[in-house]
Amino acid sequence: MSGSEPAGAAAAGGDAREQEPAVEAVDPAVAGRLDAPTRAVLEDAGWRRLHPVTPVLRAWKIVAAVLAFAVVQNGDELLRIDVEAWLLALLVLGGLLVLAVVGAVYSAIAWRRTRYRVDAEAVRVERGVLWRQQRSAQLDRLQAVDVVRPLLGRLFGLAELRLEVAGGSGSKVSLAYLREEEAQRVRNALLAAAAGLRLDDAGGGDLSAPEAPQRPVVHVPPGRLVAATLRSASTVLVVLAAVALVVGSVAARSTTPLVAALPGAVGAVSAVWQRFSRGFNFTVAHSPDGMRLTHGLLELRSQTLPPGRVQALRITQPLLWRRPGWWRVQVNVAGYAVGPGEAGQEATTVLPVGTEEELAQVLAIVLPALGASGPGPEAALALVHDGLTGRDEQGGYTPVPRSARWLDPVSWRRDGYRVTEHAFLARGGRLVRRLDVVPHARTQSLGIAQGPLQRRLGLASVALHSTSGPVKPRVEHLAAPVAARLLVEQAGRARAARAAAGPERWMSGDADG
Amino acid sequence: MDHADGGDGGAAAADAGTDGGTVTDAVTGATEPFDPPGVTWRRVSPRLVTSQRVTGTLWSAPVVVVLLVLAALLTWWIALGAAVVAALWAWAWWLTGRQVPAWGYAERDEDLLVRHGLLFRSLVVVPYGRLQYVDVEAGPVDRRFGLAKVQLHTASPDTDAAIPGLPPEEAARLRDRLAERGRARLAGL
């Protein structure tokens, strides 16, 4: 942030360049470890454009969406229209053509009016045809960087770059589409700039490294993913529903139920398919820029989570995964807007199905300071092991009192919490086992609640509030005095951890992740 | 169903005294979890009771009237609906009188405590450094009674911390004070 090199003095620019004074290029020392083209992204603080093929892809998307809508909604009426077949075909084709041209022209105008640039403080994007929008995303607030390559984009060698900056829903900055190398280059440049890594800090590392070196840690084999998908609750439900329908239809001697259930069936199967296709070829890698996840069957996705960006973590094990000993790991990352739908789940899963050893590897990357006896997978596994399978006081957990069995008859012996130097662990679930981990430094606020039945039994529930995501850490039915003490102590621990937390720019100081 | 403890809620409301005055906790006879040691709770204004009752009446009265007219015109069965709405209204009337005295907040050195509820109790601890922004809202009825609501927002959607029924001066004071303390202790996410 200390460098001062006016935009005009930077390298030769393209036609999109404009002379604007108050822009600082990223400190050259920061870019030192990058290769020349990546460094150019940072050193040239001028405006850049998206790839010229973008309008074509967008126009096609519009046409496809309208076509799909028309067919699904009005397919029957369309066939019943009383005109010659050739005329109908001509009308439909003509309509689509007009739509495509209009879409392409609009997209082309939109493309011309969209531009972005990276400077010392922020990524700035300007877009919009009628309503102009200028967005600037602060680099030190960068939470995650994703490179997404949809199926169609892959044909053209294009990719979308998505930046999360944790500003609630709709705070995402999307650059679609860039050439694949360009997208990766901008990503690496952004991460280097956001990390605040300076040449003199790097200890004379590999200056020509195209990106921070990454070390693959876990790869989920497709065979296991298939088996895990088949063993998931949604698959079981689909099969049960199908059996019930067939039996019902045979008994009623009618196909009406089958036809009626068709949309539901399509939805259910597509949900199962989505989960499979998302988790396909899932690879977790470790790099100084953070954790890198690559996955996808048709749409490829490469996510980068910088160190310290994970707000909370949940490990779960559905009932049918118990025998093979598989676990799923999900995280809360600020800005990964999580709706009830699939889109949220997609980004927040950091391990779709993994063994205990792989789980430990992932934990060691996500929360390096977690292990009680130091960093590394063994320490992390030793810490969480009792949380995954233990019950009562096993593993140093504080259990819930016996009176909790009236409110949680199935899993009250699993409910409990444990506090370590760096994190809070909440255990629960007997059929679907669950362990939530929240670093003390990431607690937003705390809550304690008590319903009328809980009061009669002398119980209370404590919740740790995390950013929006799949993890909602909560310990149900603790003894009331224990809950009261936990609330006070945890507030103190969070305060102390916050004061000692590392800098937002994870390489600019002695960040401990 | 367990009945809310004690009958002291209404009595305490009557003698709650001045707006937002500092009163040590005698309102709910709270058990330990909702009464951390050394905390002096501030109450919300007792005018909130009237304000909420007026709001409830403004919503339910037209519904009752419409249902009664329909009952007269069509069939008397519809009057049952009116009776249900009236019963809900009476219940809310009674409940408000008990719930409002249970609201409390306390500013500590590092965090703000907000407490509410009698049957379903809840206490939220919001560290100043975690505050993202603070809203002050007032609806038409609340404005009429000189009340405002302060809503605290952190980066978590689960932080359910709102203080209704504050006099506008107190709400403004609290907002500015929170902003000031938040700036001093601002932390990253």
XYZ file of C-alpha atoms in Angstrom:
702
model
C 0.000 0.000 0.000
C 3.017 2.230 0.420
C 4.048 2.270 -3.236
C 3.098 5.226 -5.348
C 3.200 4.817 -9.072
C 0.593 6.815 -10.951
C -1.454 4.940 -13.507
C -0.207 7.096 -16.330
C 3.381 6.161 -15.646
C 2.722 2.436 -15.776
C 3.348 0.211 -18.765
C 1.860 0.918 -22.165
C -1.888 0.507 -22.102
C -4.515 -0.734 -24.527
C -7.244 1.286 -26.177
C -9.374 1.044 -23.060
C -6.939 3.066 -20.985
C -7.947 6.408 -19.618
C -5.860 8.992 -17.891
C -7.173 9.247 -14.380
C -4.959 10.675 -11.702
C -5.711 9.353 -8.244
C -4.914 5.704 -8.872
C -2.047 3.883 -7.261
C -0.694 0.745 -8.824
C 0.071 -2.137 -6.522
C 3.474 -1.865 -4.877
C 6.001 -3.483 -7.246
C 7.611 -5.222 -4.293
C 4.358 -7.067 -3.686
C 4.310 -8.411 -7.195
C 7.915 -9.488 -7.027
C 7.409 -13.203 -6.854
C 5.038 -13.353 -9.809
C 5.960 -14.031 -13.405
C 6.024 -11.207 -15.908
C 2.471 -11.358 -17.349
C 0.921 -11.731 -13.883
C 3.018 -8.904 -12.587
C 1.809 -6.792 -15.479
C -1.753 -7.108 -14.155
C -0.668 -5.415 -10.953
C 1.780 -2.908 -12.356
C -0.646 -1.593 -14.917
C -3.437 0.006 -12.938
C -5.386 0.837 -16.091
C -8.811 -0.345 -17.129
C -9.159 -3.787 -18.652
C -11.944 -5.423 -20.628
C -13.647 -8.779 -20.597
C -13.134 -11.215 -23.454
C -14.892 -10.213 -26.731
C -16.655 -13.577 -27.048
C -18.610 -12.745 -23.876
C -21.650 -11.260 -25.733
C -22.041 -14.435 -27.815
C -22.113 -16.621 -24.692
C -24.550 -14.304 -22.961
C -26.868 -14.132 -25.993
C -26.887 -17.914 -26.173
C -27.771 -18.075 -22.483
C -30.754 -15.748 -23.047
C -32.004 -17.804 -26.010
C -31.583 -21.064 -24.120
C -33.428 -19.708 -21.096
C -36.378 -18.439 -23.173
C -36.496 -21.674 -25.160
C -36.497 -23.812 -22.032
C -39.213 -21.653 -20.463
C -41.390 -21.752 -23.595
C -41.093 -25.514 -23.987
C -41.732 -26.294 -20.335
C -44.632 -23.866 -19.945
C -46.384 -23.954 -23.304
C -45.163 -27.011 -25.174
C -48.667 -28.436 -25.527
C -50.337 -25.236 -26.731
C -47.576 -24.662 -29.251
C -48.346 -27.989 -30.931
C -52.076 -27.325 -30.916
C -51.821 -24.006 -32.797
C -53.808 -24.393 -35.986
C -51.256 -23.577 -38.697
C -49.187 -25.542 -41.182
C -46.172 -27.303 -39.684
C -43.642 -25.525 -41.904
C -45.102 -22.143 -41.041
C -44.928 -22.949 -37.345
C -41.321 -24.070 -37.648
C -40.491 -20.889 -39.547
C -42.178 -18.727 -36.923
C -40.366 -20.420 -34.073
C -36.990 -20.283 -35.796
C -37.521 -16.661 -36.819
C -38.501 -15.744 -33.269
C -35.403 -17.390 -31.878
C -33.221 -15.660 -34.438
C -34.658 -12.244 -33.555
C -34.186 -13.033 -29.889
C -30.591 -14.095 -30.492
C -29.802 -10.931 -32.453
C -31.430 -8.653 -29.872
C -29.644 -10.527 -27.084
C -26.311 -10.317 -28.890
C -26.651 -6.595 -29.581
C -27.611 -5.863 -25.983
C -24.811 -8.055 -24.665
C -22.339 -6.374 -26.997
C -23.326 -2.946 -25.670
C -23.100 -4.282 -22.132
C -19.683 -5.708 -22.919
C -18.446 -2.398 -24.283
C -19.538 -0.658 -21.122
C -17.986 -3.158 -18.714
C -14.427 -2.748 -17.571
C -12.349 -3.557 -14.526
C -9.013 -2.769 -13.006
C -6.848 -3.788 -10.087
C -5.044 -1.168 -8.045
C -3.315 -0.987 -4.703
C -6.513 -0.839 -2.667
C -9.279 -2.530 -4.567
C -10.692 -4.245 -7.600
C -12.991 -1.831 -9.409
C -15.680 -2.884 -11.873
C -17.934 -0.644 -13.949
C -20.920 -2.130 -15.732
C -24.506 -1.542 -16.795
C -26.161 -0.105 -19.884
C -29.033 2.022 -18.583
C -28.247 1.860 -14.893
C -24.524 2.294 -14.489
C -22.900 0.527 -11.593
C -19.424 1.054 -10.212
C -18.273 -1.383 -7.622
C -14.995 -1.433 -5.806
C -14.034 -4.372 -3.651
C -11.364 -3.754 -1.015
C -8.491 -6.193 -1.367
C -7.967 -6.572 2.372
C -11.588 -7.723 2.664
C -11.151 -10.442 0.067
C -12.689 -13.658 1.418
C -12.438 -16.064 -1.498
C -11.561 -16.122 -5.192
C -13.213 -18.631 -7.519
C -12.482 -19.429 -11.146
C -15.568 -21.041 -12.673
C -15.533 -22.652 -16.106
C -19.055 -23.531 -17.263
C -19.494 -26.179 -19.952
C -20.057 -23.671 -22.745
C -17.173 -21.522 -21.577
C -14.863 -24.521 -21.677
C -15.549 -24.922 -25.403
C -14.245 -21.403 -25.987
C -11.501 -21.642 -23.360
C -13.200 -18.989 -21.205
C -13.692 -18.721 -17.473
C -15.523 -16.546 -14.963
C -13.680 -14.982 -12.040
C -15.697 -14.478 -8.855
C -14.502 -12.505 -5.870
C -16.196 -12.651 -2.489
C -15.797 -9.659 -0.233
C -18.308 -10.416 2.535
C -20.831 -7.661 2.077
C -23.981 -9.721 2.440
C -25.877 -11.204 -0.498
C -25.086 -9.649 -3.845
C -21.679 -8.399 -2.794
C -19.966 -10.783 -5.164
C -17.797 -9.288 -7.892
C -18.052 -11.337 -11.054
C -15.830 -10.970 -14.102
C -17.357 -13.035 -16.893
C -15.803 -14.033 -19.152
C -12.029 -13.940 -19.322
C -9.631 -16.206 -21.149
C -8.653 -19.048 -18.861
C -5.029 -17.985 -18.539
C -6.153 -14.415 -18.006
C -8.568 -15.455 -15.257
C -5.875 -17.428 -13.485
C -3.396 -14.626 -13.905
C -5.783 -12.055 -12.428
C -6.568 -14.451 -9.595
C -2.911 -14.983 -8.754
C -2.243 -11.282 -8.963
C -5.189 -10.491 -6.709
C -4.151 -13.053 -4.140
C -0.592 -11.759 -4.138
C -1.800 -8.189 -3.737
C -4.344 -9.125 -1.076
C -1.761 -11.156 0.819
C 0.467 -8.115 0.944
C 3.488 -10.304 0.298
C 6.532 -8.156 -0.294
C 9.668 -9.183 -2.075
C 11.872 -8.670 0.966
C 9.511 -10.845 3.085
C 9.579 -13.656 0.602
C 13.165 -14.447 1.460
C 14.235 -14.450 -2.166
C 11.798 -17.157 -3.238
C 11.263 -18.306 -6.779
C 10.771 -15.043 -8.590
C 9.333 -16.547 -11.716
C 6.766 -18.759 -10.002
C 3.537 -18.294 -11.972
C 1.500 -18.711 -8.812
C 1.965 -19.701 -5.217
C 3.192 -23.328 -5.361
C 0.452 -25.736 -4.437
C 0.700 -29.172 -2.879
C -2.187 -31.586 -3.543
C -3.414 -33.064 -0.301
C -6.607 -34.990 -0.914
C -8.212 -36.387 -4.040
C -11.656 -37.994 -3.878
C -11.754 -40.975 -6.271
C -14.871 -41.066 -8.505
C -15.710 -44.582 -7.332
C -16.046 -43.470 -3.739
C -18.117 -40.475 -4.762
C -20.547 -42.754 -6.627
C -20.814 -45.080 -3.629
C -21.266 -42.139 -1.254
C -23.948 -40.592 -3.454
C -25.813 -43.916 -3.589
C -25.610 -44.163 0.190
C -26.923 -40.626 0.731
C -30.296 -39.976 2.306
C -31.670 -38.296 -0.823
C -30.935 -41.368 -2.950
C -32.661 -43.595 -0.424
C -35.678 -41.278 -0.439
C -35.814 -41.270 -4.246
C -35.753 -45.070 -4.334
C -38.392 -45.387 -1.606
C -40.644 -42.864 -3.360
C -40.227 -44.684 -6.684
C -41.107 -48.038 -5.114
C -44.148 -46.529 -3.397
C -45.321 -44.981 -6.650
C -44.956 -48.161 -8.670
C -46.733 -50.222 -6.018
C -49.476 -47.593 -5.815
C -49.926 -47.486 -9.570
C -50.101 -51.248 -9.872
C -52.585 -51.435 -7.016
C -54.725 -48.654 -8.508
C -54.337 -50.013 -12.057
C -53.678 -46.511 -13.302
C -50.667 -44.542 -14.493
C -51.996 -41.208 -13.219
C -49.835 -41.182 -10.053
C -46.722 -41.893 -12.124
C -47.403 -38.991 -14.466
C -48.261 -36.691 -11.585
C -45.027 -37.545 -9.803
C -42.884 -36.916 -12.884
C -41.806 -33.316 -12.076
C -40.950 -34.309 -8.520
C -38.948 -37.273 -9.771
C -37.032 -35.096 -12.219
C -36.256 -32.660 -9.430
C -35.084 -35.353 -7.021
C -32.894 -37.084 -9.580
C -31.381 -33.801 -10.673
C -30.572 -32.954 -7.035
C -28.705 -36.249 -6.647
C -26.988 -35.681 -9.983
C -25.973 -32.165 -8.982
C -24.312 -33.399 -5.847
C -22.405 -36.006 -7.826
C -21.400 -33.672 -10.618
C -20.243 -31.000 -8.163
C -18.087 -33.351 -6.148
C -16.575 -35.068 -9.183
C -12.786 -35.151 -9.220
C -12.649 -33.185 -5.981
C -9.112 -32.147 -5.127
C -7.923 -30.245 -2.094
C -4.535 -28.562 -2.360
C -2.501 -26.459 0.008
C -0.734 -23.297 -1.109
C 0.607 -20.222 0.666
C -2.373 -18.336 -0.759
C -4.665 -20.648 1.150
C -6.650 -23.743 0.440
C -7.416 -24.491 -3.177
C -10.369 -26.689 -4.146
C -10.859 -27.905 -7.705
C -13.870 -29.954 -8.674
C -16.693 -30.468 -11.141
C -17.764 -32.724 -13.961
C -19.333 -30.415 -16.551
C -18.738 -27.090 -14.855
C -15.213 -26.880 -13.481
C -14.586 -24.782 -10.437
C -11.396 -23.766 -8.730
C -11.856 -22.070 -5.356
C -9.180 -20.376 -3.308
C -9.806 -19.706 0.364
C -7.035 -17.518 1.820
C -5.787 -18.393 5.333
C -8.028 -17.389 8.204
C -11.116 -16.929 6.032
C -12.941 -19.969 7.364
C -15.368 -18.784 10.027
C -16.645 -22.150 11.214
C -16.472 -25.766 10.167
C -18.871 -28.705 10.390
C -18.020 -32.385 10.047
C -20.988 -34.705 9.448
C -21.546 -38.380 8.867
C -24.912 -39.646 7.573
C -26.000 -42.991 8.981
C -25.125 -44.983 5.846
C -21.589 -43.620 5.735
C -20.730 -45.069 9.122
C -19.627 -48.488 7.915
C -17.137 -47.189 5.307
C -16.103 -44.451 7.770
C -16.683 -41.451 5.512
C -17.140 -37.829 6.538
C -18.252 -34.615 4.899
C -16.721 -31.235 5.764
C -18.536 -27.940 5.220
C -17.434 -24.444 6.155
C -18.819 -20.957 6.656
C -17.015 -18.363 4.574
C -18.265 -14.796 4.761
C -19.747 -13.782 1.429
C -20.421 -17.261 0.088
C -24.080 -16.284 0.038
C -25.910 -19.321 1.207
C -29.504 -19.771 0.237
C -31.538 -22.876 0.905
C -30.715 -24.015 -2.624
C -27.872 -25.914 -4.182
C -25.813 -22.876 -5.073
C -24.818 -22.310 -1.485
C -23.903 -25.895 -0.720
C -21.702 -26.020 -3.745
C -19.216 -23.443 -2.574
C -19.177 -24.321 1.112
C -18.251 -27.999 0.874
C -14.515 -28.430 1.316
C -14.604 -32.230 1.366
C -17.674 -34.003 -0.110
C -16.696 -37.450 1.168
C -13.441 -38.422 2.806
C -11.861 -40.911 5.149
C -10.673 -39.991 8.604
C -7.083 -39.498 7.404
C -8.194 -37.161 4.621
C -10.399 -35.334 7.085
C -7.349 -34.740 9.271
C -5.367 -33.428 6.292
C -8.109 -30.956 5.418
C -8.440 -29.818 9.034
C -4.711 -29.170 9.234
C -5.024 -26.788 6.276
C -8.269 -25.083 7.213
C -7.469 -24.464 10.866
C -3.708 -24.931 11.232
C -3.665 -23.717 14.821
C -6.331 -26.194 15.869
C -4.239 -29.140 17.064
C -3.537 -29.133 20.789
C -0.071 -30.610 20.398
C 0.984 -28.461 17.472
C 0.179 -28.228 13.779
C -0.201 -31.203 11.464
C -2.854 -33.770 10.582
C -2.108 -36.120 13.499
C -2.640 -33.416 16.089
C -5.830 -32.279 14.369
C -7.194 -35.815 14.180
C -6.336 -36.504 17.798
C -8.295 -33.420 18.725
C -11.454 -34.120 16.754
C -11.541 -37.901 17.035
C -13.498 -38.069 20.279
C -15.788 -35.360 18.992
C -16.676 -37.462 15.972
C -17.596 -40.692 17.678
C -17.434 -40.165 21.442
C -20.227 -39.748 23.948
C -20.659 -38.531 27.527
C -17.389 -37.236 28.992
C -15.159 -39.090 26.557
C -12.394 -36.880 25.160
C -12.725 -34.121 27.719
C -16.155 -33.002 26.566
C -18.633 -31.360 28.890
C -21.772 -33.478 28.501
C -25.366 -32.446 29.032
C -27.102 -33.613 32.233
C -29.286 -36.690 32.338
C -32.449 -34.607 32.455
C -31.810 -33.603 28.822
C -33.038 -37.055 27.767
C -36.635 -35.841 28.005
C -35.988 -33.232 25.322
C -33.473 -35.119 23.188
C -34.081 -38.826 23.828
C -32.018 -40.059 20.871
C -28.748 -38.191 20.986
C -28.478 -36.549 24.414
C -25.427 -38.606 25.280
C -23.619 -37.212 22.227
C -24.501 -33.576 22.972
C -21.679 -31.656 24.562
C -18.901 -29.171 24.042
C -15.200 -28.812 24.521
C -12.960 -25.756 24.595
C -9.346 -25.813 23.442
C -6.786 -23.057 23.286
C -7.882 -21.922 19.828
C -11.324 -23.298 19.156
C -14.725 -24.245 20.463
C -15.994 -27.724 19.576
C -19.675 -28.685 19.726
C -20.587 -32.335 19.362
C -24.000 -33.788 18.621
C -26.200 -36.137 16.621
C -26.428 -39.862 17.063
C -27.877 -40.992 13.738
C -26.260 -38.243 11.723
C -23.097 -37.533 13.680
C -21.962 -33.938 13.781
C -19.033 -31.917 15.075
C -18.852 -28.122 14.772
C -15.577 -26.266 15.192
C -15.391 -22.484 15.673
C -12.076 -20.659 16.188
C -12.394 -18.296 19.149
C -11.237 -15.389 16.988
C -14.159 -15.929 14.582
C -17.076 -15.763 16.976
C -19.392 -12.893 16.041
C -21.729 -12.847 19.013
C -23.073 -15.291 21.581
C -26.558 -16.193 22.682
C -28.197 -18.228 25.378
C -31.838 -19.323 25.246
C -34.204 -21.219 27.485
C -37.709 -22.470 26.778
C -40.328 -23.304 29.401
C -39.581 -27.047 29.416
C -35.864 -26.391 29.623
C -36.423 -24.113 32.597
C -38.354 -26.782 34.434
C -35.511 -29.259 33.802
C -32.830 -26.707 34.690
C -31.367 -26.586 31.157
C -30.354 -23.898 28.665
C -28.947 -23.815 25.116
C -25.909 -21.809 24.043
C -25.360 -20.637 20.456
C -22.232 -19.190 18.855
C -23.223 -16.877 16.020
C -21.169 -17.329 12.884
C -21.464 -15.767 9.427
C -24.182 -17.183 7.202
C -23.496 -20.679 5.978
C -24.286 -24.304 6.673
C -22.658 -24.271 10.113
C -24.791 -23.014 12.983
C -22.846 -23.976 16.114
C -25.122 -24.565 19.074
C -25.028 -26.706 22.197
C -28.507 -27.749 23.267
C -29.714 -28.577 26.766
C -26.679 -27.784 28.892
C -27.194 -27.546 32.631
C -28.203 -23.936 33.269
C -25.228 -22.992 35.516
C -22.810 -24.610 33.043
C -24.397 -22.670 30.189
C -24.159 -19.424 32.144
C -20.488 -19.993 32.863
C -19.792 -20.991 29.253
C -21.378 -17.776 27.988
C -19.235 -15.562 30.203
C -16.015 -17.486 29.623
C -16.506 -17.833 25.864
C -17.109 -14.078 25.539
C -13.777 -13.552 27.275
C -11.965 -16.083 25.097
C -13.372 -14.564 21.901
C -12.264 -11.128 23.069
C -8.727 -12.271 23.811
C -8.439 -14.175 20.531
C -9.728 -11.184 18.576
C -7.115 -8.935 20.116
C -4.375 -11.369 19.137
C -5.722 -12.111 15.651
C -3.396 -11.888 12.663
C -3.644 -9.167 10.018
C -6.185 -9.251 7.217
C -3.337 -9.280 4.706
C -2.059 -12.686 5.626
C 1.549 -12.402 4.514
C 2.265 -8.824 5.473
C 3.027 -9.643 9.089
C 3.369 -12.564 11.423
C -0.005 -14.047 10.547
C -0.574 -17.296 12.349
C -3.533 -18.290 10.219
C -46.901 -26.419 29.424
C -44.969 -24.710 32.136
C -46.482 -21.428 33.163
C -44.227 -18.399 33.173
C -42.748 -18.003 36.601
C -44.191 -15.693 39.193
C -46.911 -13.099 38.876
C -44.515 -10.239 39.468
C -44.236 -9.206 35.808
C -47.235 -6.912 35.771
C -46.465 -5.431 39.155
C -42.906 -4.650 38.132
C -44.191 -2.992 34.978
C -46.278 -0.661 37.086
C -43.392 0.458 39.266
C -40.747 0.338 36.561
C -40.581 4.083 36.828
C -38.683 6.385 34.506
C -37.785 5.717 30.896
C -34.700 3.602 30.541
C -33.828 4.182 34.184
C -31.243 1.928 35.703
C -32.869 -0.713 37.822
C -31.080 -3.735 39.133
C -32.691 -6.924 38.064
C -35.824 -7.620 40.002
C -38.104 -7.924 37.029
C -38.083 -11.524 36.008
C -36.465 -13.113 39.021
C -34.100 -14.557 36.425
C -32.151 -17.669 37.158
C -28.417 -17.421 36.810
C -27.922 -17.843 33.005
C -29.814 -14.672 32.235
C -28.276 -12.613 34.977
C -24.489 -12.542 34.680
C -22.858 -11.255 37.869
C -22.182 -7.549 38.151
C -24.539 -6.484 35.377
C -26.882 -3.544 35.841
C -29.793 -3.847 33.448
C -31.496 -0.925 31.807
C -35.174 -1.283 30.983
C -37.112 -0.202 27.960
C -39.844 2.404 28.314
C -43.159 1.175 29.807
C -44.883 3.209 27.082
C -43.947 0.315 24.784
C -46.808 -1.650 26.361
C -49.376 0.915 25.248
C -47.721 1.294 21.859
C -47.801 -2.433 21.176
C -51.383 -2.723 22.417
C -52.465 0.100 20.100
C -50.671 -1.530 17.173
C -52.368 -4.855 17.921
C -55.765 -3.177 18.145
C -55.241 -1.304 14.883
C -54.533 -4.602 13.130
C -57.243 -6.757 14.658
C -60.177 -4.316 14.972
C -60.793 -3.951 11.199
C -60.584 -7.721 10.783
C -63.171 -8.275 13.523
C -65.491 -5.643 12.030
C -65.251 -7.127 8.529
C -65.870 -10.629 9.846
C -68.886 -9.454 11.866
C -70.375 -7.683 8.832
C -69.868 -10.801 6.746
C -71.456 -12.864 9.513
C -74.507 -10.604 9.495
C -74.795 -10.763 5.711
C -73.987 -14.413 5.055
C -73.923 -16.930 7.860
C -73.368 -16.575 11.577
C -70.605 -19.204 11.486
C -68.226 -16.491 10.363
C -68.696 -14.850 13.774
C -66.607 -17.694 15.195
C -63.666 -16.330 13.195
C -64.231 -12.915 14.732
C -64.270 -14.519 18.172
C -60.934 -16.223 17.503
C -59.340 -12.958 16.352
C -60.732 -11.177 19.410
C -59.355 -13.903 21.678
C -55.901 -13.605 20.076
C -56.083 -9.861 20.525
C -56.913 -10.220 24.228
C -54.093 -12.711 24.676
C -51.599 -10.390 22.985
C -52.887 -7.537 25.200
C -52.148 -9.556 28.313
C -48.837 -10.927 27.018
C -47.462 -7.500 26.091
C -47.903 -6.293 29.640
C -45.749 -9.150 30.858
C -43.156 -9.219 28.093
C -42.169 -5.572 27.924
C -40.721 -5.444 31.472
C -38.608 -8.469 30.573
C -36.664 -6.540 27.921
C -33.358 -5.330 29.214
C -29.986 -4.219 27.945
C -26.666 -3.464 29.532
C -23.568 -1.741 28.175
C -20.416 -3.347 29.461
C -16.832 -2.368 28.722
C -16.401 -4.736 25.786
C -19.876 -5.861 24.823
C -23.575 -5.129 24.907
C -26.063 -7.530 26.485
C -29.656 -7.739 25.285
C -32.198 -9.863 27.119
C -35.839 -10.578 26.412
C -38.644 -13.078 26.785
C -40.377 -14.635 29.758
C -41.546 -18.019 28.605
C -38.840 -18.357 25.967
C -35.922 -16.424 27.365
C -32.941 -15.282 25.430
C -29.788 -13.326 26.155
C -27.399 -12.151 23.440
C -23.832 -10.905 23.961
C -22.651 -8.596 21.163
C -18.989 -7.493 21.283
C -18.612 -3.866 20.150
C -15.785 -4.827 17.804
C -18.130 -7.122 15.901
C -20.809 -4.552 15.132
C -21.178 -3.960 11.404
C -23.947 -1.389 11.584
C -26.729 -0.156 13.840
C -30.290 0.672 12.725
C -32.663 2.989 14.514
C -36.262 2.452 13.381
C -39.608 3.880 14.409
C -43.034 3.033 12.988
C -45.947 5.496 12.974
C -47.437 4.244 16.234
C -44.051 4.105 17.962
C -43.307 7.653 16.839
C -46.618 8.801 18.256
C -45.600 7.400 21.630
C -42.072 8.769 21.331
C -40.359 5.409 20.952
C -37.708 3.974 18.678
C -36.076 0.603 18.139
C -32.336 -0.006 17.970
C -31.297 -3.021 15.922
C -27.717 -4.319 16.043
C -26.153 -6.104 13.089
C -22.985 -8.179 13.095
C -21.633 -10.256 10.224
C -23.827 -13.096 11.470
C -27.508 -13.305 10.510
C -28.141 -15.199 13.759
C -27.339 -12.214 15.956
C -30.871 -11.443 17.107
C -30.217 -8.284 19.069
C -32.864 -5.568 18.970
C -33.902 -3.152 21.686
C -37.424 -1.793 21.112
C -39.160 0.915 23.106
C -36.329 3.381 23.630
C -37.007 7.120 23.847
C -35.510 8.730 20.694
C -32.799 10.569 22.673
C -31.734 7.323 24.329
C -31.807 5.501 20.977
C -29.626 8.186 19.387
C -27.264 8.184 22.352
C -26.971 4.390 22.199
C -26.408 4.437 18.432
C -23.619 7.004 18.661
C -22.037 5.293 21.611
C -22.070 1.928 19.853
C -20.578 3.448 16.712
C -17.844 5.087 18.767
C -17.013 1.941 20.708
C -17.217 -0.169 17.557
C -14.665 2.055 15.852
C -12.312 1.804 18.788
C -12.463 -1.979 18.876
C -13.030 -2.792 15.219
C -11.822 -6.213 14.253
C -11.737 -7.998 10.918
C -14.297 -10.679 10.272
